[in-house]
Amino acid sequence: MGPYRLGWAAVARLPVWPARALFFLVAEVVRRQRGAGVRQLHANLAQVTGAPPDSAEVRRLARLGVHSYLRYWRELFQLSRVRPPVIFERLDRLPVSGRGAILALPHSGNWDLAGAALAELGHPITTVGQRLRPEALYQRFVAARAAVGIEVLPVDEPRRTVPALGRRLAEGGVVCLLADRDVTGAGLPVRLLGRATTMPAGPARLALSTGAALIPVSLWYSGRDLRVHLHEEIAAPPAAGRRAQATAMTQALADVFTDAIRRHPQDWHVLQPVWPPAVLHPGGDQPEHGERAGERRQPEHPVPDP
């Protein structure tokens, strides 16, 4: 058994309170070290709040954000035996007539916990996942999610994954896609939290090609609970052409995400660039992430980041 699986297994067996104490300490260490990810979190939260990255408000939210992020990992490692309460709001917005649903959500709260709770209510879900290295770690993630009713399809195998998503939706299934960060450079232009960027095209294009309902979802922690709100379906507008329709639907997603993130910024777990660096730092240093202003990664696959 490799070190990753050993660590995962050890945390999974910890009682709740020791695990909370351990991850609290880890979060404090991560926060105080101010590595590249934490500095990027400050930059992202500055965009959310409109305050400077080193302001007291951003520092406060970043501290809470690091702890929320480590809480996600603790809950994931213990998902097979410990389930914090999940409270769904407007679950009635899921289609009931055999029509498929695409739940599009930002990297907020704990999407794995929400997926497990949804599966427990009789709605097993399908999602996509980036292939991690080493392969054993990726397979551990796939197995852990499968054990709680979450099917993970590989994001780097689009010829297999895209048709499989279509079949799940045709069967009336639920597909969950994280949709606030474009990792491929092939996304659609939007304004997110007041700034121009791109977001994955997959949710909107999949809805248009299958007729499934596109439903934005927001997640946040409320004390010990995870709250999950299903927003109104985003319908295809009467636009000329599929690309125009997909762009309008993706902008509608961005608008919902903007409101949700501003309401609960401390639970938005994005430690990577979301906007072009020149937008985040119009007069200051650029974040250290290996991209120059205006550069985007080359497209790798047509489905969104999990």
mmCIF file of C-alpha atoms in Angstrom:
data_model
loop_
_atom_site.group_PDB
_atom_site.id
_atom_site.type_symbol
_atom_site.label_atom_id
_atom_site.label_comp_id
_atom_site.label_asym_id
_atom_site.label_seq_id
_atom_site.Cartn_x
_atom_site.Cartn_y
_atom_site.Cartn_z
ATOM 1 C CA MET A 1 0.000 0.000 0.000
ATOM 2 C CA GLY A 2 1.476 3.354 -1.070
ATOM 3 C CA PRO A 3 1.875 6.389 1.196
ATOM 4 C CA TYR A 4 -1.238 8.089 -0.170
ATOM 5 C CA ARG A 5 -3.451 5.094 0.533
ATOM 6 C CA LEU A 6 -1.854 4.611 3.954
ATOM 7 C CA GLY A 7 -2.514 8.249 4.875
ATOM 8 C CA TRP A 8 -6.068 8.081 3.575
ATOM 9 C CA ALA A 9 -6.761 4.868 5.484
ATOM 10 C CA ALA A 10 -5.309 6.318 8.693
ATOM 11 C CA VAL A 11 -7.442 9.471 8.532
ATOM 12 C CA ALA A 12 -10.532 7.462 7.618
ATOM 13 C CA ARG A 13 -10.205 5.488 10.848
ATOM 14 C CA LEU A 14 -9.696 8.495 13.128
ATOM 15 C CA PRO A 15 -12.562 9.476 15.440
ATOM 16 C CA VAL A 16 -14.220 12.729 14.423
ATOM 17 C CA TRP A 17 -12.749 15.020 17.073
ATOM 18 C CA PRO A 18 -9.088 13.983 16.647
ATOM 19 C CA ALA A 19 -9.519 14.299 12.891
ATOM 20 C CA ARG A 20 -10.924 17.810 13.271
ATOM 21 C CA ALA A 21 -8.046 18.804 15.545
ATOM 22 C CA LEU A 22 -5.478 17.370 13.142
ATOM 23 C CA PHE A 23 -6.899 19.145 10.100
ATOM 24 C CA PHE A 24 -7.259 22.394 12.041
ATOM 25 C CA LEU A 25 -3.522 22.286 12.744
ATOM 26 C CA VAL A 26 -2.732 21.400 9.141
ATOM 27 C CA ALA A 27 -4.865 24.332 7.936
ATOM 28 C CA GLU A 28 -3.016 26.716 10.242
ATOM 29 C CA VAL A 29 0.344 25.506 8.968
ATOM 30 C CA VAL A 30 -0.755 25.835 5.339
ATOM 31 C CA ARG A 31 -2.145 29.314 5.944
ATOM 32 C CA ARG A 32 0.942 30.619 7.720
ATOM 33 C CA GLN A 33 3.335 29.248 5.121
ATOM 34 C CA ARG A 34 1.557 31.368 2.464
ATOM 35 C CA GLY A 35 2.498 29.145 -0.431
ATOM 36 C CA ALA A 36 1.506 29.863 -4.027
ATOM 37 C CA GLY A 37 -1.984 28.399 -3.557
ATOM 38 C CA VAL A 38 -2.745 30.520 -0.493
ATOM 39 C CA ARG A 39 -1.442 33.649 -2.207
ATOM 40 C CA GLN A 40 -3.706 32.880 -5.150
ATOM 41 C CA LEU A 41 -6.626 32.421 -2.770
ATOM 42 C CA HIS A 42 -5.938 35.931 -1.427
ATOM 43 C CA ALA A 43 -5.957 37.258 -4.998
ATOM 44 C CA ASN A 44 -9.213 35.485 -5.833
ATOM 45 C CA LEU A 45 -10.909 36.698 -2.656
ATOM 46 C CA ALA A 46 -9.716 40.215 -3.418
ATOM 47 C CA GLN A 47 -11.640 39.935 -6.679
ATOM 48 C CA VAL A 48 -14.708 38.704 -4.792
ATOM 49 C CA THR A 49 -14.680 41.469 -2.194
ATOM 50 C CA GLY A 50 -13.112 44.377 -4.048
ATOM 51 C CA ALA A 51 -10.602 44.768 -1.200
ATOM 52 C CA PRO A 52 -6.794 44.603 -1.602
ATOM 53 C CA PRO A 53 -5.258 41.092 -1.288
ATOM 54 C CA ASP A 54 -3.467 42.041 1.940
ATOM 55 C CA SER A 55 -6.438 43.796 3.535
ATOM 56 C CA ALA A 56 -7.746 42.631 6.907
ATOM 57 C CA GLU A 57 -10.994 41.435 5.310
ATOM 58 C CA VAL A 58 -9.265 39.314 2.677
ATOM 59 C CA ARG A 59 -6.861 37.886 5.259
ATOM 60 C CA ARG A 60 -9.828 36.949 7.452
ATOM 61 C CA LEU A 61 -11.675 35.278 4.594
ATOM 62 C CA ALA A 62 -8.527 33.495 3.403
ATOM 63 C CA ARG A 63 -7.965 32.028 6.867
ATOM 64 C CA LEU A 64 -11.550 30.778 6.933
ATOM 65 C CA GLY A 65 -11.154 29.585 3.353
ATOM 66 C CA VAL A 66 -8.090 27.462 4.080
ATOM 67 C CA HIS A 67 -9.893 25.863 7.025
ATOM 68 C CA SER A 68 -12.968 25.246 4.841
ATOM 69 C CA TYR A 69 -10.750 23.687 2.169
ATOM 70 C CA LEU A 70 -9.080 21.348 4.663
ATOM 71 C CA ARG A 71 -12.518 20.493 6.053
ATOM 72 C CA TYR A 72 -13.480 19.327 2.569
ATOM 73 C CA TRP A 73 -10.503 16.965 2.485
ATOM 74 C CA ARG A 74 -11.140 15.629 5.989
ATOM 75 C CA GLU A 75 -14.761 14.911 5.146
ATOM 76 C CA LEU A 76 -13.768 13.257 1.883
ATOM 77 C CA PHE A 77 -11.259 10.956 3.593
ATOM 78 C CA GLN A 78 -13.887 9.975 6.179
ATOM 79 C CA LEU A 79 -16.853 9.857 3.794
ATOM 80 C CA SER A 80 -17.265 6.091 4.001
ATOM 81 C CA ARG A 81 -17.977 6.154 7.751
ATOM 82 C CA VAL A 82 -18.810 9.718 8.834
ATOM 83 C CA ARG A 83 -21.536 11.793 7.150
ATOM 84 C CA PRO A 84 -22.111 15.347 8.387
ATOM 85 C CA PRO A 85 -25.711 16.528 7.866
ATOM 86 C CA VAL A 86 -26.605 17.746 4.369
ATOM 87 C CA ILE A 87 -29.609 20.038 3.996
ATOM 88 C CA PHE A 88 -31.028 20.394 0.494
ATOM 89 C CA GLU A 89 -33.000 23.449 -0.536
ATOM 90 C CA ARG A 90 -35.419 23.190 -3.497
ATOM 91 C CA LEU A 91 -34.646 19.587 -4.322
ATOM 92 C CA ASP A 92 -38.051 19.662 -6.011
ATOM 93 C CA ARG A 93 -36.368 21.446 -8.920
ATOM 94 C CA LEU A 94 -34.915 18.135 -10.086
ATOM 95 C CA PRO A 95 -36.943 16.836 -13.060
ATOM 96 C CA VAL A 96 -39.348 14.042 -12.141
ATOM 97 C CA SER A 97 -40.541 12.938 -15.585
ATOM 98 C CA GLY A 98 -37.502 10.893 -16.602
ATOM 99 C CA ARG A 99 -35.684 13.922 -17.969
ATOM 100 C CA GLY A 100 -32.001 14.113 -17.130
ATOM 101 C CA ALA A 101 -30.461 16.895 -15.047
ATOM 102 C CA ILE A 102 -27.072 18.596 -15.194
ATOM 103 C CA LEU A 103 -26.131 20.103 -11.847
ATOM 104 C CA ALA A 104 -23.481 22.775 -12.419
ATOM 105 C CA LEU A 105 -21.692 24.057 -9.355
ATOM 106 C CA PRO A 106 -18.677 26.058 -8.219
ATOM 107 C CA HIS A 107 -15.831 24.682 -6.116
ATOM 108 C CA SER A 108 -17.641 25.521 -2.889
ATOM 109 C CA GLY A 109 -18.448 23.571 0.264
ATOM 110 C CA ASN A 110 -18.168 19.826 -0.272
ATOM 111 C CA TRP A 111 -19.470 18.566 -3.605
ATOM 112 C CA ASP A 112 -18.545 14.952 -2.791
ATOM 113 C CA LEU A 113 -20.577 15.018 0.417
ATOM 114 C CA ALA A 114 -23.497 16.573 -1.472
ATOM 115 C CA GLY A 115 -23.237 13.905 -4.177
ATOM 116 C CA ALA A 116 -23.210 11.106 -1.614
ATOM 117 C CA ALA A 117 -26.270 12.569 0.113
ATOM 118 C CA LEU A 118 -28.076 12.933 -3.208
ATOM 119 C CA ALA A 119 -27.299 9.318 -4.090
ATOM 120 C CA GLU A 120 -28.617 8.241 -0.707
ATOM 121 C CA LEU A 121 -31.904 9.960 -1.576
ATOM 122 C CA GLY A 122 -32.214 7.828 -4.713
ATOM 123 C CA HIS A 123 -30.367 10.027 -7.210
ATOM 124 C CA PRO A 124 -26.993 8.407 -7.969
ATOM 125 C CA ILE A 125 -24.813 10.820 -9.885
ATOM 126 C CA THR A 126 -22.202 10.756 -12.601
ATOM 127 C CA THR A 127 -19.330 13.223 -12.798
ATOM 128 C CA VAL A 128 -15.956 13.622 -14.454
ATOM 129 C CA GLY A 129 -12.546 13.562 -12.779
ATOM 130 C CA GLN A 130 -9.062 14.586 -13.770
ATOM 131 C CA ARG A 131 -6.637 11.702 -13.816
ATOM 132 C CA LEU A 132 -4.241 12.173 -10.915
ATOM 133 C CA ARG A 133 -0.721 10.884 -10.509
ATOM 134 C CA PRO A 134 0.185 8.410 -9.239
ATOM 135 C CA GLU A 135 -2.473 6.235 -10.854
ATOM 136 C CA ALA A 136 -3.103 4.453 -7.544
ATOM 137 C CA LEU A 137 -4.227 7.740 -6.002
ATOM 138 C CA TYR A 138 -6.648 8.387 -8.874
ATOM 139 C CA GLN A 139 -8.096 4.898 -8.547
ATOM 140 C CA ARG A 140 -8.496 5.458 -4.789
ATOM 141 C CA PHE A 141 -10.556 8.574 -5.470
ATOM 142 C CA VAL A 142 -12.674 6.738 -8.057
ATOM 143 C CA ALA A 143 -13.304 3.809 -5.676
ATOM 144 C CA ALA A 144 -14.124 6.069 -2.714
ATOM 145 C CA ARG A 145 -16.703 7.974 -4.715
ATOM 146 C CA ALA A 146 -18.173 4.837 -6.276
ATOM 147 C CA ALA A 147 -18.715 3.454 -2.774
ATOM 148 C CA VAL A 148 -21.091 6.335 -1.996
ATOM 149 C CA GLY A 149 -22.991 6.345 -5.303
ATOM 150 C CA ILE A 150 -20.817 8.690 -7.383
ATOM 151 C CA GLU A 151 -19.655 7.403 -10.768
ATOM 152 C CA VAL A 152 -16.469 9.117 -11.968
ATOM 153 C CA LEU A 153 -15.604 9.165 -15.674
ATOM 154 C CA PRO A 154 -12.102 10.168 -16.814
ATOM 155 C CA VAL A 155 -11.915 13.702 -18.120
ATOM 156 C CA ASP A 156 -8.936 12.878 -20.354
ATOM 157 C CA GLU A 157 -10.873 10.279 -22.368
ATOM 158 C CA PRO A 158 -13.536 12.429 -24.101
ATOM 159 C CA ARG A 159 -14.437 9.803 -26.718
ATOM 160 C CA ARG A 160 -15.561 7.550 -23.894
ATOM 161 C CA THR A 161 -16.758 10.132 -21.378
ATOM 162 C CA VAL A 162 -18.924 12.458 -23.476
ATOM 163 C CA PRO A 163 -21.132 9.673 -24.950
ATOM 164 C CA ALA A 164 -21.406 8.093 -21.485
ATOM 165 C CA LEU A 165 -22.650 11.387 -20.011
ATOM 166 C CA GLY A 166 -25.209 11.601 -22.802
ATOM 167 C CA ARG A 167 -26.435 8.077 -22.077
ATOM 168 C CA ARG A 168 -26.806 8.785 -18.349
ATOM 169 C CA LEU A 169 -28.882 11.868 -19.118
ATOM 170 C CA ALA A 170 -31.011 10.015 -21.699
ATOM 171 C CA GLU A 171 -31.788 7.499 -18.949
ATOM 172 C CA GLY A 172 -33.043 10.312 -16.713
ATOM 173 C CA GLY A 173 -29.868 10.394 -14.621
ATOM 174 C CA VAL A 174 -28.113 13.217 -12.815
ATOM 175 C CA VAL A 175 -24.751 14.549 -13.993
ATOM 176 C CA CYS A 176 -22.785 16.872 -11.703
ATOM 177 C CA LEU A 177 -20.109 19.138 -13.192
ATOM 178 C CA LEU A 178 -17.890 21.681 -11.465
ATOM 179 C CA ALA A 179 -18.103 24.659 -13.759
ATOM 180 C CA ASP A 180 -16.458 27.788 -12.334
ATOM 181 C CA ARG A 181 -12.871 27.288 -13.546
ATOM 182 C CA ASP A 182 -11.743 26.763 -17.132
ATOM 183 C CA VAL A 183 -8.640 24.551 -17.022
ATOM 184 C CA THR A 184 -8.539 23.821 -20.755
ATOM 185 C CA GLY A 185 -8.526 27.264 -22.307
ATOM 186 C CA ALA A 186 -11.449 26.126 -24.481
ATOM 187 C CA GLY A 187 -14.189 27.740 -22.405
ATOM 188 C CA LEU A 188 -16.726 30.421 -23.249
ATOM 189 C CA PRO A 189 -16.292 34.134 -22.427
ATOM 190 C CA VAL A 190 -18.203 35.344 -19.370
ATOM 191 C CA ARG A 191 -18.063 37.942 -16.640
ATOM 192 C CA LEU A 192 -17.634 36.245 -13.285
ATOM 193 C CA LEU A 193 -17.671 38.361 -10.142
ATOM 194 C CA GLY A 194 -17.429 41.475 -12.287
ATOM 195 C CA ARG A 195 -14.397 40.459 -14.371
ATOM 196 C CA ALA A 196 -13.939 38.920 -17.794
ATOM 197 C CA THR A 197 -12.756 35.324 -17.930
ATOM 198 C CA THR A 198 -13.866 32.016 -19.440
ATOM 199 C CA MET A 199 -15.861 29.152 -17.961
ATOM 200 C CA PRO A 200 -16.261 25.566 -19.168
ATOM 201 C CA ALA A 201 -18.619 25.147 -22.111
ATOM 202 C CA GLY A 202 -19.482 21.561 -21.195
ATOM 203 C CA PRO A 203 -22.578 22.049 -18.992
ATOM 204 C CA ALA A 204 -24.404 24.290 -21.467
ATOM 205 C CA ARG A 205 -23.397 22.294 -24.542
ATOM 206 C CA LEU A 206 -24.407 19.040 -22.896
ATOM 207 C CA ALA A 207 -27.794 20.502 -21.969
ATOM 208 C CA LEU A 208 -28.335 21.729 -25.514
ATOM 209 C CA SER A 209 -27.330 18.428 -27.117
ATOM 210 C CA THR A 210 -29.364 16.194 -24.774
ATOM 211 C CA GLY A 211 -32.334 18.321 -23.708
ATOM 212 C CA ALA A 212 -31.415 17.810 -20.052
ATOM 213 C CA ALA A 213 -32.191 20.474 -17.486
ATOM 214 C CA LEU A 214 -29.258 22.745 -16.613
ATOM 215 C CA ILE A 215 -29.571 23.572 -12.914
ATOM 216 C CA PRO A 216 -27.045 25.741 -11.049
ATOM 217 C CA VAL A 217 -26.238 24.608 -7.522
ATOM 218 C CA SER A 218 -24.643 26.524 -4.667
ATOM 219 C CA LEU A 219 -23.088 24.927 -1.575
ATOM 220 C CA TRP A 220 -21.838 26.330 1.724
ATOM 221 C CA TYR A 221 -21.167 25.287 5.278
ATOM 222 C CA SER A 222 -23.523 26.368 8.040
ATOM 223 C CA GLY A 223 -22.017 25.235 11.336
ATOM 224 C CA ARG A 224 -21.774 21.437 11.204
ATOM 225 C CA ASP A 225 -24.175 21.252 8.263
ATOM 226 C CA LEU A 226 -23.606 21.454 4.527
ATOM 227 C CA ARG A 227 -26.351 23.361 2.754
ATOM 228 C CA VAL A 228 -27.087 22.715 -0.926
ATOM 229 C CA HIS A 229 -29.398 25.012 -2.899
ATOM 230 C CA LEU A 230 -30.763 24.088 -6.326
ATOM 231 C CA HIS A 231 -31.485 27.214 -8.368
ATOM 232 C CA GLU A 232 -33.975 27.605 -11.183
ATOM 233 C CA GLU A 233 -33.247 25.792 -14.427
ATOM 234 C CA ILE A 234 -31.358 27.786 -17.039
ATOM 235 C CA ALA A 235 -33.333 27.377 -20.238
ATOM 236 C CA ALA A 236 -31.860 27.688 -23.722
ATOM 237 C CA PRO A 237 -32.482 31.231 -25.015
ATOM 238 C CA PRO A 238 -33.927 31.857 -28.468
ATOM 239 C CA ALA A 239 -30.475 32.796 -29.757
ATOM 240 C CA ALA A 240 -29.163 32.329 -33.267
ATOM 241 C CA GLY A 241 -26.868 29.331 -33.204
ATOM 242 C CA ARG A 242 -25.692 26.814 -30.617
ATOM 243 C CA ARG A 243 -22.578 28.757 -29.650
ATOM 244 C CA ALA A 244 -24.598 31.891 -28.887
ATOM 245 C CA GLN A 245 -27.024 29.818 -26.844
ATOM 246 C CA ALA A 246 -24.233 28.073 -24.947
ATOM 247 C CA THR A 247 -22.518 31.399 -24.258
ATOM 248 C CA ALA A 248 -25.712 32.940 -22.895
ATOM 249 C CA MET A 249 -26.406 29.903 -20.698
ATOM 250 C CA THR A 250 -22.841 29.901 -19.380
ATOM 251 C CA GLN A 251 -23.124 33.593 -18.542
ATOM 252 C CA ALA A 252 -26.336 32.819 -16.655
ATOM 253 C CA LEU A 253 -24.389 30.212 -14.684
ATOM 254 C CA ALA A 254 -21.689 32.799 -13.970
ATOM 255 C CA ASP A 255 -24.326 35.193 -12.653
ATOM 256 C CA VAL A 256 -25.670 32.578 -10.220
ATOM 257 C CA PHE A 257 -22.132 31.666 -9.135
ATOM 258 C CA THR A 258 -21.290 35.341 -8.604
ATOM 259 C CA ASP A 259 -24.168 35.792 -6.181
ATOM 260 C CA ALA A 260 -23.500 32.484 -4.409
ATOM 261 C CA ILE A 261 -19.769 33.124 -3.973
ATOM 262 C CA ARG A 262 -20.329 36.642 -2.685
ATOM 263 C CA ARG A 263 -22.756 35.295 -0.102
ATOM 264 C CA HIS A 264 -20.296 32.649 1.149
ATOM 265 C CA PRO A 265 -16.788 33.608 -0.042
ATOM 266 C CA GLN A 266 -15.029 31.667 2.717
ATOM 267 C CA ASP A 267 -16.322 28.372 1.287
ATOM 268 C CA TRP A 268 -15.124 28.962 -2.283
ATOM 269 C CA HIS A 269 -12.125 26.635 -2.591
ATOM 270 C CA VAL A 270 -10.185 27.942 -5.568
ATOM 271 C CA LEU A 271 -6.429 28.164 -5.030
ATOM 272 C CA GLN A 272 -5.717 28.436 -8.755
ATOM 273 C CA PRO A 273 -6.060 31.349 -11.197
ATOM 274 C CA VAL A 274 -9.587 32.112 -12.356
ATOM 275 C CA TRP A 275 -9.034 35.398 -14.200
ATOM 276 C CA PRO A 276 -6.128 36.624 -16.341
ATOM 277 C CA PRO A 277 -3.444 37.784 -13.892
ATOM 278 C CA ALA A 278 -3.394 41.321 -15.257
ATOM 279 C CA VAL A 279 -7.042 41.626 -14.198
ATOM 280 C CA LEU A 280 -6.397 40.329 -10.703
ATOM 281 C CA HIS A 281 -3.332 42.556 -10.191
ATOM 282 C CA PRO A 282 -3.740 45.604 -12.418
ATOM 283 C CA GLY A 283 -0.866 47.481 -10.781
ATOM 284 C CA GLY A 284 1.035 44.952 -8.743
ATOM 285 C CA ASP A 285 2.920 41.702 -8.776
ATOM 286 C CA GLN A 286 1.641 38.805 -10.821
ATOM 287 C CA PRO A 287 0.670 35.586 -9.065
ATOM 288 C CA GLU A 288 3.133 32.759 -9.392
ATOM 289 C CA HIS A 289 1.384 30.143 -11.484
ATOM 290 C CA GLY A 290 3.470 29.777 -14.614
ATOM 291 C CA GLU A 291 1.274 31.732 -17.027
ATOM 292 C CA ARG A 292 1.956 35.203 -18.417
ATOM 293 C CA ALA A 293 -0.853 37.737 -18.729
ATOM 294 C CA GLY A 294 -3.172 36.815 -21.553
ATOM 295 C CA GLU A 295 -1.971 33.232 -21.863
ATOM 296 C CA ARG A 296 -4.391 30.331 -21.633
ATOM 297 C CA ARG A 297 -3.695 26.613 -21.454
ATOM 298 C CA GLN A 298 -4.167 24.686 -24.655
ATOM 299 C CA PRO A 299 -7.410 22.713 -24.968
ATOM 300 C CA GLU A 300 -7.166 19.176 -23.662
ATOM 301 C CA HIS A 301 -10.737 17.881 -23.636
ATOM 302 C CA PRO A 302 -14.289 19.153 -24.253
ATOM 303 C CA VAL A 303 -15.743 18.456 -20.801
ATOM 304 C CA PRO A 304 -15.392 20.689 -17.752
ATOM 305 C CA ASP A 305 -13.038 20.522 -14.791
ATOM 306 C CA PRO A 306 -14.372 18.213 -12.045
#
